[in-house]
Each structure stands twice: as C-alpha cells, then as structure tokens.
Amino acid sequence: MLKRIPVDQALPGMFVHALDASWMAHPFWRSRFALQGQDDVLALRSSGVAHCWIDVSRGADVAAGAASLRESGAYTPADPPAAPATQAASLQHRVPARGDAVAPPHRAERLAVKAREVVRALFCQARAGQAISLDHSLAIVDELTAAVATQPGALIGLVRLKSKDNYTFAHSVAVCTLMIALARQLGLAPDQVREAGMCGLLHDVGKLRVPGHILDKPGKLTPEEFRVMQMHPQHGVEILRRGGQVPDSVIDVCLHHHEKMDGSGYPHGLPQGQISLLARMAAVCDVYDAVTSERAYKSAWDPAVALARMAQWEGHFDPSILHAFVRMVGIYPVGSLVRLASHRLAVVVEHNPEALTAPRVRVFFSLRSGSHIEQRVVDLSRTGEADHIVAREDPHTHGFMRLAHLWQPQ
C-alpha cells in the first residue's frame, strides 16, 4: 500500500517509494530508499520536497489517526504515481550492497545525472526542430572537464552506468567524459580538450532520427535496417547545422566517428590519413562505452575484457590512440572483475596511473570457499603488499550480474 504524506511526517523505518518532485528539484540520488535513521529523516525534511509517497508494505506507516494522512489518501501499487522518467532511468543500475539507504550523493554521481538531463533537454530541442543550445552544451562540458581533472576514475566509471531508457543521453555524456579524459591524456591544449568534449557530447545526435524498433532491436539487424542505422551520422550533421554556429570539428566527429583505419568504416570509408584526430579519438571512446554498457540486445562486457578485445580488432582503431586510452582508463579499468593470487575475486575501485597492473581493488569473494567474504579495499601498489592480479575475469562466468555497488564512490 502506497500513501502520500507531507515530508514532516516522515519517520525512521519508512520506505520512500517516490518523491513529489523532479530529479533536479531534490538532492537525492535514488528515488526509492529506506529512512534508516534520524539523519535520513532530517535530510528528507530539509530537501525542499513537500510530499513523498511511502510504501507501508516495505516499511513503517505514519502514526494512526494522523489527520493530514487521511486527507492525503492512499492507493494500491496497481496505480502508482508516475515517477519522473529521469529518476527511473538513472537509478535502474544503482544496486546497493545492503538495502536502499539515503546518503548524500557523491559529487560525481550528481554531475553524471545532471549531465544526462542536460543532454536529454538538448536532444528534445533537436527533436522538436529547434537549434541545439551551444551555451548549455559548453556549460556541461566545462563542468565535466573540471570533474575529470579532480576525480577522473569515479566519473569515468559512473558515466558507464545507464539503462535502456536513457541510453542515448547517457552514452553521449559518457563519450564526452571519455573524450575529455583522453584529450588530457594526449596532452592537448585546454581549448582542444573542451572541443573534444563537445564532439563527444553531440556525436550521436543523429540517432534521434533512427526508429526505435531498429535502435533497440534485440537481435541482429537486417541489411536494410543496418543501412538505416548507418544514416545517423548524416542525420546528425543536418541537425547540428540547423544551429549555424556548431564548430567544424563537431560536425566532422558526428559524421566520421564510425570510420576505421583500414577504410572499412562508414559513411565514407575514409582511409586513416583522412580521419581527423578527434574522429579517431571518438571511435575508441564510442565503441568502449557501447560495449561496456548493458543494452536490450546484449550484456555489458567487463571493462578489462572490452579493452583486450578492442586491441585485437586490427585495422579498426588508431593504435596510438588506443594505447593512450588504455593508459587513461588503466589496463584494469574501474569496475573490472579480477582474480588475485590469494584466490580471491575483487573489483577495481581506482586505477593507478603510475602502476597500471596494481590498482586499488575491493575484495569480496573467496574462490577457495566459494563464498562471499568481508569486503576490504586493498592497494596492490602499496609497499609490502604481496597480493597481485593474476587474471581478469568475466563477471557472467561467476554469475555476478551487478557489481556496481562494489566500485561506486562510498
């Protein structure tokens, strides 16, 4: 049973099903959570949200006889409030280790979701036939650039989390973030870093014109469907040129991020000498984020597995760009599942630029006992640390479908 109550009636032990506000109007990362203590209650009451919906089948009810509750009414889960799509989409992959708790969101988390909302608004403008706002695009690129400079591992990991409902927007934010980080890794000037971010943010805008049954088809595309999909770069250029002030480099990346070094890409089959630096960078960032994302038609690849496979695709990527990308995300990127010499499984929580094979990891599973163990973060680069990585592991092989809660910022 769900009930709508004023937030000043919230109590510890209640389970919040939804907040009567859009995501941008409240400070919480999750839309559903348990109020586990007075601090959680105070955070809710001071959030600026006037009302919330509680699920009394999953938590405490308000005190019996509360007049305001009787006035607010109740309804069954068969007729729930329509939570903003932005909340449902952005939270779908956030699986906590122990229940759903209210916690002040990590800065990178807040920024990742905010960026998706900006892109959603920009793309909605484009879908409605309006010119994309370059001011808003540059503003979010600048925020992401500042965040990459201070917490690259956290942000690069977090932007990989997305759902099928917000994939197009979240993918654009992820590629933007990866382009910024890669540009910094390559030593590009600040204005070029910003330009790279803009290219990543807007590279896939043409997919707005690809029919949904093709974009999210849970199977192999037919030749005709693939030809329709291959039109999205040209569609993107048409959309971007509508604004009249989009930099030529953004147009170029939108059009050529699917070109390959051996000339087998599309739409023009350009040889490597005719593919710009930013387009070669976008090719790596775009594919990496796509293959490490969960889609309706495929499971996400483990980040370390993805890099290993991409390195084997001869003629696809610029080797120097791919090598720089690996140095940037690490041989074992954040979120990778690895096996240690101690016969434990761990998830990478922070990569070490100075020691690519010795990141910080969170151990959580014993292969000897076949059971979960107490979680502990281990810095494999620490002097005297004997443990080390012996292999990357595919989470699906071990039945670990959701490991995000192990590596996301605590």
CSV table of C-alpha atoms in Angstrom, one decimal:
chain,number,residue,atom,x,y,z
A,1,MET,CA,0.0,0.0,0.0
A,2,LEU,CA,1.3,3.4,-1.0
A,3,LYS,CA,0.5,6.6,0.8
A,4,ARG,CA,1.2,10.2,0.1
A,5,ILE,CA,2.4,12.2,3.1
A,6,PRO,CA,4.0,15.5,3.9
A,7,VAL,CA,7.7,15.1,4.5
A,8,ASP,CA,7.4,16.5,8.0
A,9,GLN,CA,5.5,13.3,8.9
A,10,ALA,CA,8.5,11.1,7.7
A,11,LEU,CA,9.9,8.8,10.4
A,12,PRO,CA,12.8,6.3,10.6
A,13,GLY,CA,11.8,2.9,9.3
A,14,MET,CA,9.6,4.3,6.5
A,15,PHE,CA,10.3,3.3,2.9
A,16,VAL,CA,10.1,6.2,0.4
A,17,HIS,CA,8.6,5.0,-2.9
A,18,ALA,CA,8.7,8.3,-4.7
A,19,LEU,CA,9.3,12.0,-4.2
A,20,ASP,CA,6.8,14.5,-5.4
A,21,ALA,CA,9.4,16.5,-7.4
A,22,SER,CA,11.5,16.1,-10.5
A,23,TRP,CA,15.1,14.8,-10.0
A,24,MET,CA,16.6,18.3,-10.5
A,25,ALA,CA,14.4,19.6,-7.6
A,26,HIS,CA,15.7,17.3,-4.9
A,27,PRO,CA,19.2,16.3,-3.7
A,28,PHE,CA,18.9,12.5,-3.6
A,29,TRP,CA,20.5,10.0,-6.0
A,30,ARG,CA,17.8,7.4,-5.5
A,31,SER,CA,14.0,7.8,-5.9
A,32,ARG,CA,13.2,4.9,-3.6
A,33,PHE,CA,15.0,4.3,-0.3
A,34,ALA,CA,14.6,3.4,3.3
A,35,LEU,CA,14.8,6.0,6.0
A,36,GLN,CA,17.3,4.3,8.3
A,37,GLY,CA,17.8,6.9,11.0
A,38,GLN,CA,17.1,10.4,12.1
A,39,ASP,CA,19.8,11.8,9.8
A,40,ASP,CA,18.0,10.4,6.8
A,41,VAL,CA,14.7,11.9,8.0
A,42,LEU,CA,16.3,15.3,8.5
A,43,ALA,CA,17.9,15.2,5.0
A,44,LEU,CA,14.5,14.5,3.6
A,45,ARG,CA,12.7,17.2,5.5
A,46,SER,CA,15.3,19.8,4.5
A,47,SER,CA,15.4,18.8,0.9
A,48,GLY,CA,12.7,21.3,-0.3
A,49,VAL,CA,10.3,18.5,-1.3
A,50,ALA,CA,6.9,19.0,0.2
A,51,HIS,CA,5.4,15.5,-0.1
A,52,CYS,CA,6.5,11.9,-0.7
A,53,TRP,CA,4.9,8.5,-1.3
A,54,ILE,CA,5.7,5.8,1.3
A,55,ASP,CA,5.3,2.0,0.8
A,56,VAL,CA,3.8,0.7,4.1
A,57,SER,CA,4.3,-2.9,2.9
A,58,ARG,CA,8.1,-2.3,2.9
A,59,GLY,CA,8.4,0.0,5.9
A,60,ALA,CA,6.7,1.8,8.8
A,61,ASP,CA,3.4,3.6,8.5
A,62,VAL,CA,2.6,7.1,9.9
A,63,ALA,CA,1.0,7.3,13.3
A,64,ALA,CA,-2.5,6.1,13.4
A,65,GLY,CA,-5.1,8.8,13.2
A,66,ALA,CA,-2.9,11.5,11.6
A,67,ALA,CA,-5.4,13.9,10.0
A,68,SER,CA,-3.2,15.0,7.3
A,69,LEU,CA,-2.6,11.4,6.2
A,70,ARG,CA,-6.3,10.7,6.0
A,71,GLU,CA,-6.6,13.8,3.8
A,72,SER,CA,-3.8,12.8,1.5
A,73,GLY,CA,-5.4,9.4,0.6
A,74,ALA,CA,-3.9,6.1,-0.3
A,75,TYR,CA,-3.9,3.8,-3.3
A,76,THR,CA,-2.6,0.4,-4.3
A,77,PRO,CA,0.6,-0.3,-6.2
A,78,ALA,CA,-1.5,-1.1,-9.3
A,79,ASP,CA,-2.0,2.7,-9.7
A,80,PRO,CA,1.4,4.2,-8.7
A,81,PRO,CA,2.4,7.8,-9.1
A,82,ALA,CA,4.3,8.4,-12.3
A,83,ALA,CA,7.8,8.9,-11.1
A,84,PRO,CA,9.8,11.1,-13.5
A,85,ALA,CA,11.4,9.1,-16.2
A,86,THR,CA,14.7,10.7,-15.4
A,87,GLN,CA,14.7,9.2,-11.9
A,88,ALA,CA,13.7,5.7,-13.0
A,89,ALA,CA,16.2,5.6,-15.8
A,90,SER,CA,19.2,7.0,-13.9
A,91,LEU,CA,18.7,4.8,-10.9
A,92,GLN,CA,18.0,1.4,-12.6
A,93,HIS,CA,21.6,0.2,-12.3
A,94,ARG,CA,22.3,1.5,-8.8
A,95,VAL,CA,22.2,-1.6,-6.7
A,96,PRO,CA,23.2,-1.0,-3.1
A,97,ALA,CA,25.0,-3.7,-1.1
A,98,ARG,CA,22.6,-3.6,1.8
A,99,GLY,CA,19.2,-2.2,1.1
A,100,ASP,CA,18.4,1.3,-0.1
A,101,ALA,CA,19.7,4.0,2.1
A,102,VAL,CA,19.6,7.7,1.8
A,103,ALA,CA,23.1,9.2,1.6
A,104,PRO,CA,24.5,12.5,0.4
A,105,PRO,CA,25.3,11.7,-3.3
A,106,HIS,CA,28.9,11.7,-4.4
A,107,ARG,CA,29.7,14.8,-6.5
A,108,ALA,CA,30.5,12.6,-9.5
A,109,GLU,CA,27.1,10.9,-9.2
A,110,ARG,CA,25.2,14.2,-9.1
A,111,LEU,CA,27.1,15.5,-12.0
A,112,ALA,CA,26.7,12.4,-14.1
A,113,VAL,CA,22.9,12.5,-13.7
A,114,LYS,CA,22.7,16.3,-14.2
A,115,ALA,CA,24.7,16.0,-17.4
A,116,ARG,CA,22.2,13.3,-18.7
A,117,GLU,CA,19.4,15.7,-18.0
A,118,VAL,CA,21.0,18.5,-19.9
A,119,VAL,CA,21.6,16.2,-22.9
A,120,ARG,CA,18.1,15.0,-22.7
A,121,ALA,CA,16.8,18.6,-22.9
A,122,LEU,CA,19.2,19.4,-25.8
A,123,PHE,CA,18.1,16.4,-27.7
A,124,CYS,CA,14.5,17.1,-27.1
A,125,GLN,CA,15.1,20.6,-28.6
A,126,ALA,CA,16.6,19.0,-31.6
A,127,ARG,CA,13.7,16.5,-32.0
A,128,ALA,CA,11.3,19.4,-31.9
A,129,GLY,CA,13.2,21.1,-34.8
A,130,GLN,CA,15.0,23.7,-32.7
A,131,ALA,CA,18.7,24.5,-32.8
A,132,ILE,CA,20.8,22.9,-30.1
A,133,SER,CA,21.9,25.4,-27.5
A,134,LEU,CA,25.7,25.6,-27.7
A,135,ASP,CA,25.8,27.6,-24.4
A,136,HIS,CA,24.2,24.8,-22.5
A,137,SER,CA,26.4,22.3,-24.2
A,138,LEU,CA,29.6,24.2,-23.4
A,139,ALA,CA,28.4,24.6,-19.8
A,140,ILE,CA,28.1,20.9,-19.1
A,141,VAL,CA,31.3,20.2,-21.0
A,142,ASP,CA,33.1,22.6,-18.7
A,143,GLU,CA,31.6,21.0,-15.6
A,144,LEU,CA,32.6,17.6,-16.8
A,145,THR,CA,36.1,18.8,-17.6
A,146,ALA,CA,36.6,20.2,-14.1
A,147,ALA,CA,35.4,16.9,-12.6
A,148,VAL,CA,37.7,14.8,-14.8
A,149,ALA,CA,40.6,17.0,-13.6
A,150,THR,CA,39.8,16.2,-9.9
A,151,GLN,CA,38.2,12.7,-9.9
A,152,PRO,CA,38.6,11.0,-13.2
A,153,GLY,CA,38.3,7.4,-12.1
A,154,ALA,CA,35.0,8.0,-10.3
A,155,LEU,CA,33.4,9.9,-13.1
A,156,ILE,CA,34.6,7.7,-15.9
A,157,GLY,CA,33.2,4.7,-14.0
A,158,LEU,CA,29.9,6.3,-13.1
A,159,VAL,CA,29.0,7.5,-16.6
A,160,ARG,CA,29.2,3.9,-17.8
A,161,LEU,CA,26.0,3.2,-15.7
A,162,LYS,CA,22.9,3.6,-17.8
A,163,SER,CA,19.6,2.0,-18.6
A,164,LYS,CA,18.0,1.2,-21.9
A,165,ASP,CA,15.6,4.1,-21.3
A,166,ASN,CA,18.3,6.7,-21.1
A,167,TYR,CA,21.0,5.1,-23.1
A,168,THR,CA,21.2,7.6,-25.9
A,169,PHE,CA,21.6,10.6,-23.5
A,170,ALA,CA,23.9,8.7,-21.0
A,171,HIS,CA,26.0,7.4,-23.9
A,172,SER,CA,26.6,11.0,-25.1
A,173,VAL,CA,27.7,12.0,-21.6
A,174,ALA,CA,29.9,9.0,-21.3
A,175,VAL,CA,31.7,9.6,-24.6
A,176,CYS,CA,32.0,13.3,-23.8
A,177,THR,CA,33.7,12.4,-20.5
A,178,LEU,CA,36.0,9.8,-22.1
A,179,MET,CA,36.9,12.3,-24.8
A,180,ILE,CA,37.8,14.9,-22.3
A,181,ALA,CA,40.0,12.5,-20.3
A,182,LEU,CA,41.6,11.1,-23.5
A,183,ALA,CA,42.4,14.6,-24.7
A,184,ARG,CA,44.1,15.4,-21.4
A,185,GLN,CA,46.0,12.1,-21.6
A,186,LEU,CA,47.2,13.1,-25.1
A,187,GLY,CA,48.4,16.5,-23.8
A,188,LEU,CA,46.1,18.6,-25.9
A,189,ALA,CA,45.6,22.3,-25.1
A,190,PRO,CA,42.7,23.3,-22.8
A,191,ASP,CA,40.7,24.7,-25.8
A,192,GLN,CA,41.2,21.4,-27.6
A,193,VAL,CA,40.1,19.4,-24.5
A,194,ARG,CA,36.9,21.5,-24.5
A,195,GLU,CA,36.4,20.9,-28.2
A,196,ALA,CA,36.9,17.2,-27.7
A,197,GLY,CA,34.2,17.2,-25.0
A,198,MET,CA,31.8,19.0,-27.3
A,199,CYS,CA,32.4,16.4,-30.0
A,200,GLY,CA,31.7,13.6,-27.6
A,201,LEU,CA,28.6,15.2,-26.3
A,202,LEU,CA,27.0,15.7,-29.7
A,203,HIS,CA,28.5,12.9,-31.8
A,204,ASP,CA,25.3,10.7,-31.7
A,205,VAL,CA,22.6,13.3,-32.0
A,206,GLY,CA,21.6,11.8,-35.4
A,207,LYS,CA,20.2,8.7,-33.7
A,208,LEU,CA,17.2,10.8,-32.8
A,209,ARG,CA,16.0,10.1,-36.3
A,210,VAL,CA,16.6,6.3,-36.2
A,211,PRO,CA,13.4,4.4,-35.5
A,212,GLY,CA,13.2,2.9,-32.0
A,213,HIS,CA,12.5,-0.6,-33.3
A,214,ILE,CA,15.8,-0.5,-35.1
A,215,LEU,CA,17.8,1.3,-32.4
A,216,ASP,CA,16.8,-1.1,-29.7
A,217,LYS,CA,16.2,-4.3,-31.7
A,218,PRO,CA,17.1,-7.3,-29.5
A,219,GLY,CA,18.8,-9.1,-32.3
A,220,LYS,CA,20.9,-8.8,-35.4
A,221,LEU,CA,19.8,-6.0,-37.8
A,222,THR,CA,18.8,-6.9,-41.3
A,223,PRO,CA,20.8,-5.4,-44.2
A,224,GLU,CA,18.1,-2.8,-44.7
A,225,GLU,CA,17.9,-2.0,-41.0
A,226,PHE,CA,21.7,-1.6,-40.9
A,227,ARG,CA,21.5,0.8,-43.8
A,228,VAL,CA,19.0,2.9,-41.9
A,229,MET,CA,21.3,2.8,-38.8
A,230,GLN,CA,24.3,3.9,-40.9
A,231,MET,CA,22.4,7.1,-41.9
A,232,HIS,CA,22.6,8.5,-38.3
A,233,PRO,CA,25.9,10.4,-38.9
A,234,GLN,CA,24.4,12.3,-41.9
A,235,HIS,CA,21.2,12.9,-39.8
A,236,GLY,CA,23.4,14.3,-37.0
A,237,VAL,CA,25.1,16.7,-39.3
A,238,GLU,CA,21.8,18.0,-40.6
A,239,ILE,CA,20.6,18.5,-37.0
A,240,LEU,CA,23.8,20.3,-35.9
A,241,ARG,CA,23.9,22.6,-38.9
A,242,ARG,CA,20.5,23.8,-38.1
A,243,GLY,CA,22.1,25.9,-35.3
A,244,GLY,CA,24.6,27.5,-37.7
A,245,GLN,CA,27.3,28.0,-35.1
A,246,VAL,CA,28.5,24.5,-34.4
A,247,PRO,CA,32.3,24.1,-34.8
A,248,ASP,CA,33.5,22.3,-37.9
A,249,SER,CA,35.3,19.7,-35.6
A,250,VAL,CA,32.0,18.7,-34.0
A,251,ILE,CA,30.4,18.3,-37.4
A,252,ASP,CA,33.4,16.2,-38.5
A,253,VAL,CA,33.2,13.9,-35.5
A,254,CYS,CA,29.5,13.5,-35.8
A,255,LEU,CA,30.0,12.4,-39.4
A,256,HIS,CA,33.1,10.3,-39.1
A,257,HIS,CA,33.2,8.6,-35.7
A,258,HIS,CA,32.4,5.2,-37.4
A,259,GLU,CA,35.3,5.4,-39.8
A,260,LYS,CA,38.0,2.8,-39.4
A,261,MET,CA,41.7,2.9,-40.0
A,262,ASP,CA,41.6,0.3,-42.7
A,263,GLY,CA,38.9,2.2,-44.7
A,264,SER,CA,36.1,-0.2,-43.9
A,265,GLY,CA,34.1,2.2,-41.8
A,266,TYR,CA,31.1,4.4,-42.7
A,267,PRO,CA,29.7,6.6,-44.1
A,268,HIS,CA,32.6,7.4,-46.4
A,269,GLY,CA,35.1,4.6,-46.0
A,270,LEU,CA,37.9,7.1,-45.3
A,271,PRO,CA,41.5,5.8,-45.1
A,272,GLN,CA,43.4,6.5,-42.0
A,273,GLY,CA,45.2,9.5,-43.4
A,274,GLN,CA,41.9,11.3,-43.9
A,275,ILE,CA,40.4,10.7,-40.5
A,276,SER,CA,40.9,13.6,-38.1
A,277,LEU,CA,42.5,13.2,-34.7
A,278,LEU,CA,39.2,13.9,-32.9
A,279,ALA,CA,37.3,11.4,-35.0
A,280,ARG,CA,39.9,8.7,-34.3
A,281,MET,CA,39.6,9.5,-30.6
A,282,ALA,CA,35.8,9.4,-30.8
A,283,ALA,CA,35.9,6.0,-32.5
A,284,VAL,CA,37.7,4.5,-29.5
A,285,CYS,CA,35.6,6.3,-26.9
A,286,ASP,CA,32.3,5.5,-28.6
A,287,VAL,CA,33.0,1.8,-29.0
A,288,TYR,CA,34.4,1.3,-25.5
A,289,ASP,CA,31.3,2.9,-23.9
A,290,ALA,CA,28.9,1.0,-26.2
A,291,VAL,CA,30.4,-2.5,-25.5
A,292,THR,CA,30.7,-1.9,-21.7
A,293,SER,CA,27.0,-0.8,-21.5
A,294,GLU,CA,24.0,-3.1,-20.9
A,295,ARG,CA,21.7,-3.0,-23.9
A,296,ALA,CA,18.3,-4.6,-24.7
A,297,TYR,CA,20.1,-6.9,-27.2
A,298,LYS,CA,23.4,-7.6,-25.3
A,299,SER,CA,25.0,-7.9,-22.0
A,300,ALA,CA,27.7,-5.4,-21.0
A,301,TRP,CA,31.3,-6.5,-21.4
A,302,ASP,CA,33.6,-6.2,-18.4
A,303,PRO,CA,35.9,-3.2,-19.0
A,304,ALA,CA,39.1,-5.1,-18.9
A,305,VAL,CA,37.7,-7.7,-21.3
A,306,ALA,CA,36.5,-4.9,-23.6
A,307,LEU,CA,40.0,-3.4,-23.9
A,308,ALA,CA,41.5,-6.8,-24.6
A,309,ARG,CA,39.0,-7.5,-27.4
A,310,MET,CA,39.3,-4.0,-28.9
A,311,ALA,CA,43.1,-4.4,-29.1
A,312,GLN,CA,42.6,-7.5,-31.3
A,313,TRP,CA,40.4,-5.6,-33.9
A,314,GLU,CA,43.2,-5.0,-36.4
A,315,GLY,CA,42.5,-2.1,-38.7
A,316,HIS,CA,39.7,-0.7,-36.6
A,317,PHE,CA,41.4,1.9,-34.3
A,318,ASP,CA,44.4,4.1,-34.4
A,319,PRO,CA,46.9,2.1,-32.3
A,320,SER,CA,48.5,5.2,-30.7
A,321,ILE,CA,45.1,6.5,-29.7
A,322,LEU,CA,44.0,3.1,-28.2
A,323,HIS,CA,47.3,2.8,-26.3
A,324,ALA,CA,46.7,6.3,-24.8
A,325,PHE,CA,43.1,5.3,-23.9
A,326,VAL,CA,44.4,2.2,-22.1
A,327,ARG,CA,46.9,4.4,-20.1
A,328,MET,CA,44.0,6.7,-19.3
A,329,VAL,CA,41.5,4.1,-18.0
A,330,GLY,CA,44.0,1.6,-16.9
A,331,ILE,CA,44.7,-2.0,-18.0
A,332,TYR,CA,42.1,-2.9,-15.4
A,333,PRO,CA,39.6,0.0,-15.6
A,334,VAL,CA,37.4,0.9,-12.6
A,335,GLY,CA,34.7,-1.8,-12.4
A,336,SER,CA,36.8,-4.6,-13.7
A,337,LEU,CA,36.5,-8.0,-12.1
A,338,VAL,CA,39.9,-9.6,-11.3
A,339,ARG,CA,41.3,-12.7,-9.7
A,340,LEU,CA,44.1,-12.3,-7.2
A,341,ALA,CA,47.0,-14.6,-6.4
A,342,SER,CA,45.3,-15.1,-3.0
A,343,HIS,CA,42.4,-16.9,-4.8
A,344,ARG,CA,40.1,-14.0,-4.1
A,345,LEU,CA,37.9,-12.1,-6.5
A,346,ALA,CA,38.0,-8.3,-6.4
A,347,VAL,CA,36.6,-5.3,-8.3
A,348,VAL,CA,38.8,-2.5,-9.3
A,349,VAL,CA,37.9,0.7,-7.5
A,350,GLU,CA,40.7,3.0,-8.6
A,351,HIS,CA,43.3,2.6,-11.3
A,352,ASN,CA,46.9,3.7,-10.6
A,353,PRO,CA,48.5,5.7,-13.5
A,354,GLU,CA,51.9,5.0,-12.1
A,355,ALA,CA,51.4,1.2,-11.8
A,356,LEU,CA,48.8,0.1,-14.4
A,357,THR,CA,48.9,-3.5,-13.1
A,358,ALA,CA,48.5,-2.6,-9.5
A,359,PRO,CA,45.2,-0.7,-8.9
A,360,ARG,CA,43.2,-0.4,-5.7
A,361,VAL,CA,40.7,-3.2,-5.5
A,362,ARG,CA,37.8,-4.3,-3.3
A,363,VAL,CA,38.0,-8.0,-2.4
A,364,PHE,CA,34.6,-9.6,-1.8
A,365,PHE,CA,34.7,-13.3,-2.8
A,366,SER,CA,36.8,-16.4,-2.0
A,367,LEU,CA,37.3,-18.9,-4.8
A,368,ARG,CA,38.6,-21.4,-2.2
A,369,SER,CA,35.4,-21.4,-0.2
A,370,GLY,CA,33.1,-20.4,-3.0
A,371,SER,CA,31.5,-17.8,-0.8
A,372,HIS,CA,31.4,-14.0,-0.1
A,373,ILE,CA,33.9,-12.7,2.4
A,374,GLU,CA,34.2,-9.4,4.3
A,375,GLN,CA,34.8,-6.6,1.8
A,376,ARG,CA,38.1,-4.8,2.1
A,377,VAL,CA,39.9,-2.3,-0.1
A,378,VAL,CA,43.5,-3.4,-1.0
A,379,ASP,CA,46.0,-1.1,-2.6
A,380,LEU,CA,48.0,-3.5,-4.7
A,381,SER,CA,50.8,-0.9,-5.3
A,382,ARG,CA,51.5,-0.5,-1.6
A,383,THR,CA,55.0,-1.4,-0.4
A,384,GLY,CA,54.9,-4.8,1.2
A,385,GLU,CA,51.6,-5.9,-0.4
A,386,ALA,CA,52.2,-9.4,-1.6
A,387,ASP,CA,48.9,-10.0,-3.4
A,388,HIS,CA,48.6,-9.2,-7.1
A,389,ILE,CA,46.3,-9.7,-10.1
A,390,VAL,CA,46.8,-12.9,-11.9
A,391,ALA,CA,43.9,-12.7,-14.4
A,392,ARG,CA,40.9,-10.6,-15.5
A,393,GLU,CA,37.6,-12.4,-15.0
A,394,ASP,CA,34.2,-12.2,-16.8
A,395,PRO,CA,31.5,-11.5,-14.2
A,396,HIS,CA,29.0,-13.5,-16.2
A,397,THR,CA,31.1,-16.6,-15.8
A,398,HIS,CA,30.8,-16.4,-12.0
A,399,GLY,CA,27.1,-15.3,-12.0
A,400,PHE,CA,27.9,-11.7,-10.8
A,401,MET,CA,25.5,-9.7,-12.8
A,402,ARG,CA,25.6,-6.4,-10.9
A,403,LEU,CA,28.9,-5.3,-9.2
A,404,ALA,CA,28.4,-1.5,-9.4
A,405,HIS,CA,27.8,-1.2,-5.7
A,406,LEU,CA,31.3,-2.5,-5.1
A,407,TRP,CA,33.2,0.2,-7.0
A,408,GLN,CA,31.0,3.2,-6.9
A,409,PRO,CA,32.1,6.0,-4.6
A,410,GLN,CA,31.1,5.3,-1.0
